[in-house]
Short mmCIF file of C-alpha atoms in Angstrom, two decimals:
data_model
loop_
_atom_site.label_atom_id
_atom_site.label_comp_id
_atom_site.label_asym_id
_atom_site.label_seq_id
_atom_site.Cartn_x
_atom_site.Cartn_y
_atom_site.Cartn_z
CA UNK F 384 16.23 8.37 38.57
CA UNK F 385 14.08 10.65 40.78
CA UNK F 386 16.15 13.55 39.74
CA UNK F 387 14.98 12.95 36.07
CA UNK F 388 12.13 15.38 35.28
CA UNK F 389 8.67 13.92 35.37
CA UNK F 390 10.12 10.33 36.42
CA UNK F 391 6.92 9.77 38.46
CA UNK F 392 4.79 10.77 35.47
CA UNK F 393 6.44 8.31 33.08
CA UNK F 394 6.51 5.45 35.61
CA UNK F 395 2.57 5.82 36.36
CA UNK F 396 2.16 6.00 32.24
CA UNK F 397 3.92 2.80 31.99
CA UNK F 398 1.83 1.22 34.62
CA UNK F 399 -1.46 2.32 33.02
CA UNK F 400 -0.44 0.95 29.60
CA UNK F 401 0.61 -2.27 31.45
CA UNK F 402 -2.83 -2.62 32.72
CA UNK F 403 -4.18 -2.51 29.21
CA UNK F 404 -1.84 -5.33 28.19
CA UNK F 405 -2.91 -7.09 31.31
CA UNK F 406 -6.83 -6.98 30.63
CA UNK F 407 -6.18 -7.80 26.85
CA UNK F 408 -4.44 -10.93 27.67
CA UNK F 409 -7.19 -11.78 30.23
CA UNK F 410 -9.94 -11.55 27.70
CA UNK F 411 -7.66 -13.62 25.32
CA UNK F 412 -7.80 -16.53 27.61
CA UNK F 413 -11.53 -16.03 28.13
CA UNK F 414 -12.00 -16.00 24.42
CA UNK F 415 -10.55 -19.51 24.56
CA UNK F 416 -12.35 -20.65 27.43
CA UNK F 417 -15.63 -19.78 25.70
CA UNK F 418 -14.59 -21.37 22.39
CA UNK F 419 -12.41 -24.41 23.35
CA UNK F 420 -13.90 -26.64 20.82
CA UNK F 421 -13.27 -24.35 17.92
CA UNK F 422 -9.80 -23.17 18.60
CA UNK F 423 -7.39 -26.42 18.49
CA UNK F 424 -4.85 -25.79 21.09
CA UNK F 425 -3.95 -28.90 22.66
CA UNK F 426 -1.56 -28.00 25.54
CA UNK F 427 -0.01 -25.18 27.72
CA UNK F 428 3.03 -25.65 25.55
CA UNK F 429 1.04 -24.36 22.61
CA UNK F 430 -1.17 -22.02 24.47
CA UNK F 431 1.70 -19.96 26.24
CA UNK F 432 3.65 -19.16 22.90
CA UNK F 433 0.61 -18.34 20.99
CA UNK F 434 -0.34 -15.75 23.88
CA UNK F 435 3.12 -14.33 23.84
CA UNK F 436 2.83 -13.66 20.02
CA UNK F 437 -0.57 -12.08 20.59
CA UNK F 438 1.38 -9.33 22.35
CA UNK F 439 2.39 -7.69 19.11
CA UNK F 440 -1.15 -7.43 17.98
CA UNK F 441 -2.25 -6.35 21.41
CA UNK F 442 0.46 -3.46 21.07
CA UNK F 443 -1.12 -2.09 17.95
CA UNK F 444 -4.71 -2.09 19.36
CA UNK F 445 -3.78 -0.45 22.64
CA UNK F 446 -1.59 2.20 21.07
CA UNK F 447 -4.46 2.93 18.80
CA UNK F 448 -6.83 3.22 21.75
CA UNK F 449 -4.47 5.26 23.82
CA UNK F 450 -2.73 7.48 21.43
CA UNK F 451 -4.41 10.68 22.66
CA UNK F 452 -4.01 9.50 26.26
CA UNK F 453 -0.23 9.11 25.75
CA UNK F 454 0.19 12.34 24.10
CA UNK F 455 -1.62 14.31 26.79
CA UNK F 456 0.28 12.29 29.48
CA UNK F 457 3.78 13.46 28.23
CA UNK F 458 3.23 16.82 26.64
CA UNK F 459 5.26 19.57 28.70
CA UNK F 460 2.33 21.55 29.73
CA UNK F 461 3.52 22.21 33.21
CA UNK F 462 0.09 21.36 34.71
CA UNK F 463 0.13 17.55 34.14
CA UNK F 464 0.20 16.74 37.99
CA UNK F 465 -2.88 18.68 38.81
CA UNK F 466 -5.77 16.66 39.90
CA UNK F 467 -8.09 18.12 37.66
CA UNK F 468 -5.92 17.28 34.58
CA UNK F 469 -5.37 13.76 35.91
CA UNK F 470 -9.08 13.40 36.22
CA UNK F 471 -9.41 14.37 32.57
CA UNK F 472 -6.82 11.93 31.66
CA UNK F 473 -8.52 9.10 33.50
CA UNK F 474 -11.93 9.97 31.73
CA UNK F 475 -9.98 9.93 28.41
CA UNK F 476 -8.28 6.80 29.11
CA UNK F 477 -11.33 4.72 30.01
CA UNK F 478 -13.74 6.20 27.44
CA UNK F 479 -11.49 5.00 24.59
CA UNK F 480 -10.19 1.70 26.35
CA UNK F 481 -13.73 0.59 27.25
CA UNK F 482 -14.90 1.07 23.80
CA UNK F 483 -12.04 -0.77 22.29
CA UNK F 484 -12.15 -3.70 25.01
CA UNK F 485 -15.88 -4.13 24.64
CA UNK F 486 -15.12 -5.31 21.23
CA UNK F 487 -13.28 -8.38 22.38
CA UNK F 488 -16.28 -9.70 24.34
CA UNK F 489 -18.57 -9.59 21.27
CA UNK F 490 -16.45 -12.37 19.88
CA UNK F 491 -16.92 -14.49 23.07
CA UNK F 492 -20.24 -15.47 21.59
CA UNK F 493 -20.22 -14.28 18.04
CA UNK F 494 -17.08 -16.40 16.99
CA UNK F 495 -19.04 -19.64 17.23
CA UNK F 496 -21.20 -18.33 14.39
CA UNK F 497 -18.63 -16.62 12.27
CA UNK F 498 -15.40 -18.76 13.06
CA UNK F 499 -13.49 -15.55 12.73
CA UNK F 500 -12.63 -12.34 14.66
CA UNK F 501 -15.05 -9.70 13.97
CA UNK F 502 -13.87 -7.16 11.48
CA UNK F 503 -15.39 -4.08 9.65
CA UNK F 504 -17.35 -6.35 7.67
CA UNK F 505 -19.12 -7.55 10.67
CA UNK F 506 -20.04 -3.96 11.53
CA UNK F 507 -21.36 -3.49 8.09
CA UNK F 508 -23.78 -6.39 8.35
CA UNK F 509 -25.03 -4.98 11.66
CA UNK F 510 -25.46 -1.67 9.90
CA UNK F 511 -28.13 -3.10 7.72
CA UNK F 512 -30.16 -4.71 10.39
CA UNK F 513 -33.39 -2.89 11.12
CA UNK F 514 -34.03 -4.28 14.23
CA UNK F 515 -30.88 -3.38 16.33
CA UNK F 516 -32.70 -2.61 19.53
CA UNK F 517 -34.24 -6.00 19.43
CA UNK F 518 -31.14 -7.72 18.59
CA UNK F 519 -29.33 -6.06 21.58
CA UNK F 520 -32.11 -6.97 23.80
CA UNK F 521 -31.88 -10.54 22.98
CA UNK F 522 -28.23 -10.64 23.32
CA UNK F 523 -28.43 -8.95 26.83
CA UNK F 524 -30.96 -11.56 27.89
CA UNK F 525 -29.30 -14.72 26.58
CA UNK F 526 -25.66 -13.74 27.11
CA UNK F 527 -26.00 -11.74 30.36
CA UNK F 528 -22.71 -13.31 31.53
CA UNK F 529 -20.65 -11.79 28.87
CA UNK F 530 -21.91 -8.33 30.27
CA UNK F 531 -20.94 -9.59 33.79
CA UNK F 532 -17.57 -10.45 32.64
CA UNK F 533 -17.09 -7.04 30.73
CA UNK F 534 -18.25 -4.79 33.54
CA UNK F 535 -16.54 -6.93 36.19
CA UNK F 536 -13.28 -6.60 34.66
CA UNK F 537 -13.52 -3.01 33.67
CA UNK F 538 -14.27 -2.10 37.26
CA UNK F 539 -11.24 -4.24 38.36
CA UNK F 540 -9.24 -2.19 35.64
CA UNK F 541 -10.62 1.09 37.13
CA UNK F 542 -9.62 0.08 40.68
CA UNK F 543 -6.05 -1.10 39.73
CA UNK F 544 -5.81 2.08 37.72
CA UNK F 545 -6.20 4.03 40.98
CA UNK F 546 -3.42 2.16 42.80
CA UNK F 547 -0.67 4.22 41.08
CA UNK F 548 -1.23 7.92 41.12
CA UNK F 549 0.76 10.72 39.77
CA UNK F 550 2.03 12.92 42.67
CA UNK F 551 0.72 16.51 42.51
CA UNK F 552 3.64 19.09 42.78
CA UNK F 553 4.19 22.62 41.53
CA UNK F 554 6.30 22.23 38.23
CA UNK F 555 8.91 24.66 37.52
CA UNK F 556 9.03 25.16 33.80
CA UNK F 557 12.58 25.10 33.49
CA UNK F 558 14.95 24.44 30.44
CA UNK F 559 15.89 21.06 31.73
CA UNK F 560 12.29 20.32 32.24
CA UNK F 561 11.26 21.34 28.73
CA UNK F 562 14.29 19.57 26.88
CA UNK F 563 13.92 16.31 28.82
CA UNK F 564 10.19 16.40 28.20
CA UNK F 565 10.66 17.07 24.48
CA UNK F 566 13.31 14.27 23.96
CA UNK F 567 10.99 11.87 25.97
CA UNK F 568 8.01 12.92 23.77
CA UNK F 569 9.89 12.23 20.64
CA UNK F 570 11.24 8.99 21.72
CA UNK F 571 7.82 7.61 22.95
CA UNK F 572 6.31 8.69 19.59
CA UNK F 573 8.92 6.75 17.55
CA UNK F 574 8.39 3.79 19.81
CA UNK F 575 4.55 4.00 19.22
CA UNK F 576 5.07 4.28 15.35
CA UNK F 577 7.06 0.96 15.57
CA UNK F 578 4.51 -0.74 18.05
CA UNK F 579 1.56 0.21 15.67
CA UNK F 580 3.65 -1.01 12.70
CA UNK F 581 4.79 -4.26 14.37
CA UNK F 582 8.50 -3.31 13.74
CA UNK F 583 10.71 -0.54 12.21
CA UNK F 584 11.83 -2.52 9.25
CA UNK F 585 11.18 -1.02 5.78
CA UNK F 586 11.12 -4.47 4.17
CA UNK F 587 7.94 -5.46 6.04
CA UNK F 588 4.48 -3.91 5.90
CA UNK F 589 2.56 -2.97 9.15
CA UNK F 590 1.32 -6.31 10.61
CA UNK F 591 -2.15 -7.17 9.54
CA UNK F 592 -4.54 -10.08 10.45
CA UNK F 593 -2.79 -12.58 7.99
CA UNK F 594 0.42 -12.34 10.21
CA UNK F 595 -1.11 -14.14 13.04
CA UNK F 596 -0.97 -17.20 10.97
CA UNK F 597 2.85 -17.07 11.17
CA UNK F 598 2.86 -18.51 14.43
CA UNK F 599 0.15 -21.30 14.08
CA UNK F 600 0.00 -24.96 13.34
CA UNK F 601 -3.81 -24.78 12.75
CA UNK F 602 -5.72 -21.71 11.15
CA UNK F 603 -8.07 -21.49 14.21
CA UNK F 604 -5.05 -20.60 16.37
CA UNK F 605 -4.80 -17.38 14.78
CA UNK F 606 -7.98 -16.10 16.19
CA UNK F 607 -6.39 -16.81 19.60
CA UNK F 608 -3.24 -14.75 18.67
CA UNK F 609 -5.51 -11.89 17.36
CA UNK F 610 -7.72 -9.43 19.41
CA UNK F 611 -10.99 -8.11 17.93
CA UNK F 612 -9.97 -4.29 18.12
CA UNK F 613 -7.09 -5.03 15.98
CA UNK F 614 -9.21 -7.03 13.38
CA UNK F 615 -11.53 -3.96 13.10
CA UNK F 616 -8.89 -1.36 12.83
CA UNK F 617 -6.87 -3.26 10.14
CA UNK F 618 -9.93 -3.94 8.16
CA UNK F 619 -11.53 -0.51 8.51
CA UNK F 620 -10.51 0.68 5.08
CA UNK F 621 -9.92 -2.63 3.57
CA UNK F 622 -13.41 -4.02 3.05
CA UNK F 623 -13.72 -3.53 -0.78
CA UNK F 624 -14.33 -7.39 -1.28
CA UNK F 625 -18.25 -7.28 -1.22
CA UNK F 626 -20.48 -9.68 -2.75
CA UNK F 627 -22.22 -8.13 -5.91
CA UNK F 628 -24.96 -10.10 -7.78
CA UNK F 629 -24.21 -8.62 -11.31
CA UNK F 630 -25.70 -11.71 -13.08
CA UNK F 631 -28.53 -14.26 -11.99
CA UNK F 632 -27.03 -17.28 -10.42
CA UNK F 633 -29.24 -19.59 -12.75
CA UNK F 634 -27.58 -17.85 -15.62
CA UNK F 635 -24.04 -18.39 -14.46
CA UNK F 636 -24.85 -22.21 -13.59
CA UNK F 637 -26.14 -22.67 -17.22
CA UNK F 638 -23.12 -21.24 -18.78
CA UNK F 639 -20.25 -22.62 -16.54
CA UNK F 640 -19.34 -26.27 -15.82
CA UNK F 641 -16.72 -25.74 -13.02
CA UNK F 642 -15.93 -29.39 -12.53
CA UNK F 643 -13.69 -30.92 -15.16
CA UNK F 644 -12.06 -34.36 -15.62
CA UNK F 645 -8.62 -34.60 -17.28
CA UNK F 646 -6.81 -37.67 -18.46
CA UNK F 647 -3.41 -38.41 -17.19
CA UNK F 648 -2.51 -41.46 -19.31
CA UNK F 649 0.11 -42.59 -18.88
CA UNK F 650 0.00 -41.19 -15.20
CA UNK F 651 2.63 -38.49 -14.76
CA UNK F 652 3.94 -36.59 -11.56
CA UNK F 653 6.06 -33.85 -12.70
CA UNK F 654 7.60 -31.40 -10.13
CA UNK F 655 6.03 -27.98 -10.34
CA UNK F 656 8.22 -24.92 -9.86
CA UNK F 657 6.48 -21.53 -9.91
CA UNK F 658 8.73 -18.35 -10.14
CA UNK F 659 6.92 -15.03 -9.34
CA UNK F 660 9.40 -12.31 -10.51
CA UNK F 661 8.91 -8.88 -8.64
CA UNK F 662 7.83 -6.11 -11.12
CA UNK F 663 8.74 -8.12 -14.10
CA UNK F 664 6.50 -6.32 -16.51
CA UNK F 665 6.13 -7.37 -20.09
CA UNK F 666 7.72 -4.03 -21.15
CA UNK F 667 11.07 -5.18 -20.16
CA UNK F 668 10.96 -8.61 -22.08
CA UNK F 669 11.76 -8.30 -25.79
CA UNK F 670 10.05 -11.63 -26.70
CA UNK F 671 6.72 -10.30 -25.45
CA UNK F 672 7.11 -7.11 -27.84
CA UNK F 673 8.47 -8.72 -30.91
CA UNK F 674 5.48 -7.52 -33.00
CA UNK F 675 4.72 -4.40 -31.41
CA UNK F 676 7.14 -2.07 -33.47
CA UNK F 677 7.92 0.20 -30.49
CA UNK F 678 10.32 2.90 -31.76
CA UNK F 679 13.66 2.71 -29.91
CA UNK F 680 12.45 -0.47 -27.89
CA UNK F 681 14.89 -2.29 -25.85
CA UNK F 682 14.57 -5.31 -23.60
CA UNK F 683 16.41 -5.92 -20.35
CA UNK F 684 16.00 -9.59 -19.76
CA UNK F 685 18.12 -11.51 -22.28
CA UNK F 686 18.06 -14.74 -20.30
CA UNK F 687 14.25 -14.70 -20.04
CA UNK F 688 14.23 -13.99 -23.79
CA UNK F 689 16.29 -16.94 -24.47
CA UNK F 690 13.96 -19.07 -22.30
CA UNK F 691 10.92 -17.85 -24.34
CA UNK F 692 12.39 -19.60 -27.47
CA UNK F 693 11.91 -23.01 -25.76
CA UNK F 694 8.74 -22.27 -23.81
CA UNK F 695 5.03 -21.81 -24.30
CA UNK F 696 4.63 -18.03 -23.77
CA UNK F 697 1.50 -15.91 -23.66
CA UNK F 698 2.15 -12.50 -24.96
CA UNK F 699 -1.24 -11.14 -24.13
CA UNK F 700 -1.34 -11.58 -20.51
CA UNK F 701 -2.64 -9.01 -18.13
CA UNK F 702 -1.93 -7.89 -14.67
CA UNK F 703 -3.82 -9.62 -12.00
CA UNK F 704 -2.69 -7.00 -9.30
CA UNK F 705 -0.54 -3.89 -9.19
CA UNK F 706 1.28 -4.43 -5.89
CA UNK F 707 3.70 -7.13 -4.69
CA UNK F 708 1.26 -8.18 -1.85
CA UNK F 709 -1.32 -9.16 -4.57
CA UNK F 710 1.05 -11.57 -6.32
CA UNK F 711 0.88 -14.59 -4.00
CA UNK F 712 -2.93 -14.87 -3.70
CA UNK F 713 -3.49 -14.23 -7.45
CA UNK F 714 -1.03 -16.58 -8.95
CA UNK F 715 -1.44 -19.41 -6.71
CA UNK F 716 -5.05 -19.31 -5.75
CA UNK F 717 -6.52 -17.37 -8.56
CA UNK F 718 -8.02 -14.50 -6.29
CA UNK F 719 -7.65 -11.19 -7.93
CA UNK F 720 -7.01 -8.05 -5.87
CA UNK F 721 -8.64 -5.02 -7.51
CA UNK F 722 -8.11 -2.29 -4.96
CA UNK F 723 -7.04 -3.86 -1.61
CA UNK F 724 -4.91 -6.95 -1.21
CA UNK F 725 -7.00 -9.93 -0.65
CA UNK F 726 -4.48 -10.71 2.27
CA UNK F 727 -5.48 -7.51 3.82
CA UNK F 728 -9.19 -8.20 3.72
CA UNK F 729 -11.31 -9.72 6.22
CA UNK F 730 -11.54 -13.03 4.18
CA UNK F 731 -8.08 -14.80 3.80
CA UNK F 732 -8.30 -17.16 6.65
CA UNK F 733 -11.15 -19.20 5.18
CA UNK F 734 -10.51 -22.50 3.41
CA UNK F 735 -8.93 -21.75 -0.10
CA UNK F 736 -8.72 -24.26 -2.98
CA UNK F 737 -5.26 -23.55 -4.64
CA UNK F 738 -2.54 -25.10 -6.54
CA UNK F 739 -1.06 -25.77 -3.13
CA UNK F 740 -3.99 -27.67 -1.73
CA UNK F 741 -4.39 -29.66 -5.02
CA UNK F 742 -0.75 -30.83 -5.01
CA UNK F 743 -0.92 -31.37 -1.31
CA UNK F 744 -3.65 -33.74 -1.89
CA UNK F 745 -1.62 -35.68 -4.46
CA UNK F 746 1.27 -36.12 -2.17
CA UNK F 747 3.54 -33.63 -3.23
CA UNK F 748 6.03 -31.72 -0.87
CA UNK F 749 5.11 -28.01 -1.03
CA UNK F 750 7.41 -24.97 -0.35
CA UNK F 751 7.38 -21.23 -0.49
CA UNK F 752 10.58 -19.14 -0.84
CA UNK F 753 10.97 -15.43 -0.32
CA UNK F 754 14.19 -13.94 0.73
CA UNK F 755 12.74 -11.05 2.56
CA UNK F 756 12.63 -11.29 6.54
CA UNK F 757 10.11 -13.72 7.51
CA UNK F 758 6.57 -12.22 7.42
CA UNK F 759 7.08 -9.66 4.93
CA UNK F 760 4.11 -8.87 2.78
CA UNK F 761 2.12 -11.23 4.95
CA UNK F 762 3.48 -14.17 2.67
CA UNK F 763 4.42 -16.49 5.76
CA UNK F 764 0.92 -16.10 7.27
CA UNK F 765 -0.74 -16.74 3.98
CA UNK F 766 1.46 -19.59 3.05
CA UNK F 767 0.23 -21.43 6.10
CA UNK F 768 -3.21 -20.60 5.05
CA UNK F 769 -2.82 -22.18 1.76
CA UNK F 770 -1.04 -25.18 3.29
CA UNK F 771 2.48 -24.92 2.11
CA UNK F 772 4.44 -27.68 3.96
CA UNK F 773 7.62 -25.47 4.30
CA UNK F 774 8.29 -21.65 4.31
CA UNK F 775 12.07 -20.51 3.54
CA UNK F 776 12.84 -16.85 4.23
CA UNK F 777 15.75 -14.80 5.40
CA UNK F 778 15.81 -16.67 8.55
CA UNK F 779 16.04 -20.07 6.97
CA UNK F 780 18.75 -18.74 4.69
CA UNK F 781 20.69 -18.06 7.80
CA UNK F 782 23.55 -15.96 6.35
CA UNK F 783 23.24 -12.00 6.80
CA UNK F 784 26.26 -11.59 4.86
CA UNK F 785 24.32 -11.69 1.71
CA UNK F 786 21.57 -9.35 3.28
CA UNK F 787 21.08 -5.97 1.42
CA UNK F 788 20.42 -4.28 4.72
CA UNK F 789 16.66 -3.21 3.46
CA UNK F 790 14.72 -5.97 1.53
CA UNK F 791 16.27 -9.25 1.96
CA UNK F 792 19.04 -11.81 0.56
CA UNK F 793 20.27 -10.84 -2.76
CA UNK F 794 18.51 -12.61 -5.61
CA UNK F 795 21.75 -14.53 -7.08
CA UNK F 796 22.74 -16.26 -3.73
CA UNK F 797 19.03 -16.92 -2.65
CA UNK F 798 18.25 -18.42 -6.08
CA UNK F 799 21.23 -21.02 -5.48
CA UNK F 800 19.68 -21.55 -1.94
CA UNK F 801 16.41 -22.28 -3.66
CA UNK F 802 18.01 -24.80 -6.13
CA UNK F 803 20.11 -26.57 -3.31
CA UNK F 804 17.17 -26.98 -1.18
CA UNK F 805 14.73 -28.19 -3.63
CA UNK F 806 17.39 -30.55 -4.97
CA UNK F 807 17.51 -32.30 -1.47
CA UNK F 808 13.59 -32.88 -1.48
CA UNK F 809 12.12 -36.28 -2.48
CA UNK F 810 10.11 -35.98 -5.68
CA UNK F 811 7.45 -34.93 -6.63
CA UNK F 812 7.73 -31.33 -5.28
CA UNK F 813 6.13 -28.07 -5.84
CA UNK F 814 8.12 -24.94 -4.93
CA UNK F 815 7.37 -21.40 -5.42
CA UNK F 816 10.02 -18.50 -5.48
CA UNK F 817 9.14 -14.93 -5.19
CA UNK F 818 12.07 -12.76 -6.24
CA UNK F 819 12.89 -9.40 -4.48
CA UNK F 820 15.27 -7.16 -6.01
CA UNK F 821 13.60 -5.69 -8.98
CA UNK F 822 12.14 -3.34 -6.62
CA UNK F 823 12.69 0.25 -5.21
CA UNK F 824 15.40 1.47 -4.31
CA UNK F 825 16.63 -0.46 -7.45
CA UNK F 826 20.21 -1.28 -6.30
CA UNK F 827 22.42 -4.28 -7.25
CA UNK F 828 25.17 -5.76 -5.24
CA UNK F 829 28.49 -3.83 -5.37
CA UNK F 830 30.33 -6.28 -7.58
CA UNK F 831 27.71 -6.07 -10.31
CA UNK F 832 27.67 -2.28 -10.47
CA UNK F 833 27.95 -1.33 -14.16
CA UNK F 834 27.29 -4.89 -15.42
CA UNK F 835 23.58 -4.35 -16.41
CA UNK F 836 22.31 -1.66 -18.59
CA UNK F 837 20.74 1.24 -16.68
CA UNK F 838 18.47 2.26 -19.55
CA UNK F 839 16.35 5.13 -19.00
CA UNK F 840 14.71 4.12 -15.65
CA UNK F 841 16.34 2.84 -12.40
CA UNK F 842 14.47 -0.34 -12.41
CA UNK F 843 16.17 -1.48 -15.62
CA UNK F 844 19.51 -2.58 -14.07
CA UNK F 845 17.69 -4.42 -11.39
CA UNK F 846 15.67 -6.47 -14.04
CA UNK F 847 18.95 -7.24 -15.46
CA UNK F 848 20.44 -8.34 -12.16
CA UNK F 849 17.46 -10.75 -11.44
CA UNK F 850 17.58 -11.93 -15.07
CA UNK F 851 21.30 -12.83 -14.46
CA UNK F 852 20.42 -14.49 -11.18
CA UNK F 853 17.75 -16.61 -13.02
CA UNK F 854 20.47 -17.59 -15.48
CA UNK F 855 22.63 -18.78 -12.84
CA UNK F 856 19.82 -20.70 -11.08
CA UNK F 857 18.87 -22.61 -14.46
CA UNK F 858 22.55 -23.33 -15.04
CA UNK F 859 22.80 -25.05 -11.62
CA UNK F 860 19.47 -26.68 -11.72
CA UNK F 861 19.83 -28.23 -15.12
CA UNK F 862 22.55 -30.62 -13.53
CA UNK F 863 19.93 -31.86 -11.14
CA UNK F 864 18.01 -35.10 -11.53
CA UNK F 865 14.69 -33.53 -10.94
CA UNK F 866 15.04 -30.85 -13.66
CA UNK F 867 13.99 -33.13 -16.52
CA UNK F 868 10.93 -34.16 -14.78
CA UNK F 869 9.72 -30.43 -14.02
CA UNK F 870 7.22 -27.90 -15.30
CA UNK F 871 8.52 -24.38 -14.59
CA UNK F 872 6.04 -21.59 -14.71
CA UNK F 873 6.67 -17.94 -14.26
#
């Protein structure tokens, strides 16, 4: 390995990045030590796996903090081993890492007041304080021990940084040096992109705060999995959810009576099935456009149209979000997403009253189904926040032969899996299915190519495919004992 150009430099770089992981993990345990009564972790068997899952969120924060440092460490300048250059790298390393690292220490104390990791919203609150100096002085006096911890660990970090040094030598700028350095640079850049996103899969969005809830049994544990720099970074441009008092509260209270009592006599406990169909706009459904008199109009969902003849339909519905990630929060909990998804904002971890929580309180078994890789769109994390008893994704389906290789399990087999799974449940149950394949790149399984009208837009054949999958689901579901005692909503 010593013959590989710049091996010593890469080894030292890896050590320096490892130190960042080490100190991030250390302050995570310190965060728990300061807030043991607020974070419900009962044993080491819970603590260690949660800390392990925190590495993904540490990776994002560390790579953001060290992006320039990594670039300048591996660019083939030919002068990288000089003492003056290494000193510049050290200054860059600690000027960024110290700033990011300090954010973690704020939450050692502030968490007991906010019950959340600090976000961009927290900084906005501080921005509007007129007595920042007095607040800082008060914090320094009352919580001096936090500063001791921060500077003590930072000095230890600086000391350990110096234990591994790049060996200075006169570098010959050969073709081997240049090509090896360039290849390594490109490889490291690709790995950094994957690390910042959380993975390389197209079917999942970059990990967000909501994803910490994928691994928890209690909502408070998500804050142990997270780190504060990550929370600030991910909410930096996602804080459009702000309280605006457009109408006086007294006027609102005089006009609205939010508590209603409903009669349920004789008492019934129907099953509830909610179908959220990806990109199923009204423009594709004939029964929603019967009276519109649109020249040359054609629908692409014949089975949904047949259902409409036996259903209560609302033809004047309006979008409650314009992205897939908006759907779950708006449909199940009535929270709209006007610009940013609610699940990407600083606020989704708070207690949310929803269809799920109401039915949980009534003794229903509640489940969420989404055929994409678990964690896609943040749905797994948000399902834990809403209180779903079960989450069924690609992992639970357990047969990659039905995976399209990009988004998830094809709709038709996954809809049948949905039917089999809920048919095995004790009634009453509530189940939500979020479909996948009426989505870019708008492909259908090989055996169905040419079966559905392609229309004048690529999405049209995938609307037809999902509509067909829905038809097969209803065909199988009608034979089940739960079907006649079920309200199906989509």
